[in-house]
Amino acid sequence: MKIKLLFSLMLFAASIASFADNKPSADDDKGLIKICIMYPFAEGKKFDMAYYETKHMPMVAAFLGTNLVKYTIEKGVASGIPNQPLPYMAIGTFYVKSLSEYQKAIAPHRDTVRADFANYTDVMPVILVSEVVR
Amino acid sequence: MKIKLLFSLMLFAASIASFADNKPSADDDKGLIKICIMYPFAEGKKFDMAYYETKHMPMVAAFLGTNLVKYTIEKGVASGIPNQPLPYMAIGTFYVKSLSEYQKAIAPHRDTVRADFANYTDVMPVILVSEVVR
């Protein structure tokens, strides 16, 4: 009886550990495709981070379904090179499993996504598609 | 005795779960500072990803100590806007807790870091300091 109890509790412990282990870690990103939407800084241009974070990005994320692994948002602070202007005000990034699935999912919503730009910015973004090496 | 065993095994299970839980997740990045070193694409310019991944980035990472949470490397694939050139060949990113600690740690090694550029690229990077919003 004691052995049975021991065994079932060890199974329980292992199942908790493997559940907790399912969280995304840095290494899990390797091989994923990133779509980085980068908003260049320019004097007098605007970027409404609150709208971007609570409305725009969740809307686009919802179009991407299970192909979307996660998305991130960052706020530009400074250039890393002294006396250089800030390169980007903000960057939004979608981490997806498949670029073609991303393109297929976004295509029917392209006009909706673009029309929403005016609600938070007046600059045109630069968009980089890249692959996570590490 | 059975109760004692049960209790100690539950503690054991909890400790395994909390250990596994310490892995970085997407949400853990919030508030971190990112230093993104972005290498612009230009026709005929080079970027040696193998050297960058195995020599340059580990060297710089080693200067940063416990302030460094993680670093990532990505390889530019395409522009996300049709008929636009690839914006960046590669991006290396350090996620740190403190920008001032990063600057203090890098300062004495700046010449070493810059001298190593020629070993993998012939373009000057753009460097963005940003804050993880999400």
PDB file of C-alpha atoms in Angstrom, chain A residues 16-88:
ATOM      1  CA  ILE A  16       2.960  18.871 -12.218  1.00  0.00           C
ATOM      2  CA  ALA A  17       6.569  19.328 -13.291  1.00  0.00           C
ATOM      3  CA  SER A  18       5.841  18.563 -16.934  1.00  0.00           C
ATOM      4  CA  PHE A  19       2.811  20.882 -16.900  1.00  0.00           C
ATOM      5  CA  ALA A  20       4.887  23.769 -15.529  1.00  0.00           C
ATOM      6  CA  ASP A  21       7.556  22.892 -18.079  1.00  0.00           C
ATOM      7  CA  ASN A  22       5.216  23.656 -20.995  1.00  0.00           C
ATOM      8  CA  LYS A  23       5.725  27.410 -20.665  1.00  0.00           C
ATOM      9  CA  PRO A  24       7.504  29.081 -23.570  1.00  0.00           C
ATOM     10  CA  SER A  25      11.213  29.550 -22.963  1.00  0.00           C
ATOM     11  CA  ALA A  26      13.836  31.399 -24.994  1.00  0.00           C
ATOM     12  CA  ASP A  27      14.927  28.195 -26.724  1.00  0.00           C
ATOM     13  CA  ASP A  28      11.397  27.338 -27.799  1.00  0.00           C
ATOM     14  CA  ASP A  29      11.479  30.310 -30.183  1.00  0.00           C
ATOM     15  CA  LYS A  30      14.239  28.851 -32.384  1.00  0.00           C
ATOM     16  CA  GLY A  31      13.016  28.358 -35.957  1.00  0.00           C
ATOM     17  CA  LEU A  32       9.954  30.554 -35.494  1.00  0.00           C
ATOM     18  CA  ILE A  33       9.217  33.331 -37.973  1.00  0.00           C
ATOM     19  CA  LYS A  34       9.063  36.877 -36.618  1.00  0.00           C
ATOM     20  CA  ILE A  35       7.109  39.643 -38.304  1.00  0.00           C
ATOM     21  CA  CYS A  36       8.436  42.899 -36.821  1.00  0.00           C
ATOM     22  CA  ILE A  37       6.422  46.030 -37.523  1.00  0.00           C
ATOM     23  CA  MET A  38       8.798  48.906 -36.802  1.00  0.00           C
ATOM     24  CA  TYR A  39       7.570  52.506 -36.508  1.00  0.00           C
ATOM     25  CA  PRO A  40      10.370  54.956 -37.367  1.00  0.00           C
ATOM     26  CA  PHE A  41      10.844  57.941 -35.096  1.00  0.00           C
ATOM     27  CA  ALA A  42      10.628  61.385 -36.632  1.00  0.00           C
ATOM     28  CA  GLU A  43      10.277  64.758 -34.911  1.00  0.00           C
ATOM     29  CA  GLY A  44       6.609  65.672 -34.369  1.00  0.00           C
ATOM     30  CA  LYS A  45       5.233  62.245 -35.331  1.00  0.00           C
ATOM     31  CA  LYS A  46       2.828  60.461 -33.003  1.00  0.00           C
ATOM     32  CA  PHE A  47       2.418  56.965 -31.603  1.00  0.00           C
ATOM     33  CA  ASP A  48      -0.415  56.113 -29.192  1.00  0.00           C
ATOM     34  CA  MET A  49       0.974  53.154 -27.242  1.00  0.00           C
ATOM     35  CA  ALA A  50      -2.203  52.610 -25.186  1.00  0.00           C
ATOM     36  CA  TYR A  51      -4.332  52.224 -28.335  1.00  0.00           C
ATOM     37  CA  TYR A  52      -1.693  50.034 -29.983  1.00  0.00           C
ATOM     38  CA  GLU A  53      -1.479  47.719 -26.975  1.00  0.00           C
ATOM     39  CA  THR A  54      -5.185  47.453 -26.145  1.00  0.00           C
ATOM     40  CA  LYS A  55      -6.833  47.686 -29.597  1.00  0.00           C
ATOM     41  CA  HIS A  56      -4.603  47.303 -32.648  1.00  0.00           C
ATOM     42  CA  MET A  57      -2.319  44.420 -31.664  1.00  0.00           C
ATOM     43  CA  PRO A  58      -5.081  42.263 -30.086  1.00  0.00           C
ATOM     44  CA  MET A  59      -7.200  42.789 -33.244  1.00  0.00           C
ATOM     45  CA  VAL A  60      -4.410  41.615 -35.557  1.00  0.00           C
ATOM     46  CA  ALA A  61      -3.465  38.765 -33.191  1.00  0.00           C
ATOM     47  CA  ALA A  62      -7.060  37.508 -33.338  1.00  0.00           C
ATOM     48  CA  PHE A  63      -6.778  37.138 -37.137  1.00  0.00           C
ATOM     49  CA  LEU A  64      -3.782  34.794 -36.823  1.00  0.00           C
ATOM     50  CA  GLY A  65      -5.305  31.822 -34.992  1.00  0.00           C
ATOM     51  CA  THR A  66      -3.149  28.964 -33.764  1.00  0.00           C
ATOM     52  CA  ASN A  67      -0.294  29.899 -36.115  1.00  0.00           C
ATOM     53  CA  LEU A  68       0.492  32.736 -33.670  1.00  0.00           C
ATOM     54  CA  VAL A  69       2.794  31.564 -30.873  1.00  0.00           C
ATOM     55  CA  LYS A  70       3.007  34.952 -29.111  1.00  0.00           C
ATOM     56  CA  TYR A  71       3.324  38.642 -29.787  1.00  0.00           C
ATOM     57  CA  THR A  72       5.420  41.310 -28.144  1.00  0.00           C
ATOM     58  CA  ILE A  73       5.407  45.104 -27.994  1.00  0.00           C
ATOM     59  CA  GLU A  74       8.345  47.378 -27.244  1.00  0.00           C
ATOM     60  CA  LYS A  75       8.662  51.128 -26.799  1.00  0.00           C
ATOM     61  CA  GLY A  76      11.700  52.870 -28.281  1.00  0.00           C
ATOM     62  CA  VAL A  77      13.760  54.671 -25.624  1.00  0.00           C
ATOM     63  CA  ALA A  78      16.980  55.831 -27.311  1.00  0.00           C
ATOM     64  CA  SER A  79      19.569  55.098 -29.937  1.00  0.00           C
ATOM     65  CA  GLY A  80      22.335  52.892 -28.592  1.00  0.00           C
ATOM     66  CA  ILE A  81      24.834  55.091 -30.434  1.00  0.00           C
ATOM     67  CA  PRO A  82      25.593  58.470 -28.787  1.00  0.00           C
ATOM     68  CA  ASN A  83      24.252  61.551 -30.619  1.00  0.00           C
ATOM     69  CA  GLN A  84      22.121  59.474 -32.991  1.00  0.00           C
ATOM     70  CA  PRO A  85      18.347  59.971 -33.100  1.00  0.00           C
ATOM     71  CA  LEU A  86      15.991  57.274 -31.776  1.00  0.00           C
ATOM     72  CA  PRO A  87      15.583  54.803 -34.693  1.00  0.00           C
ATOM     73  CA  TYR A  88      12.059  53.558 -33.841  1.00  0.00           C
TER      74      TYR A  88
END
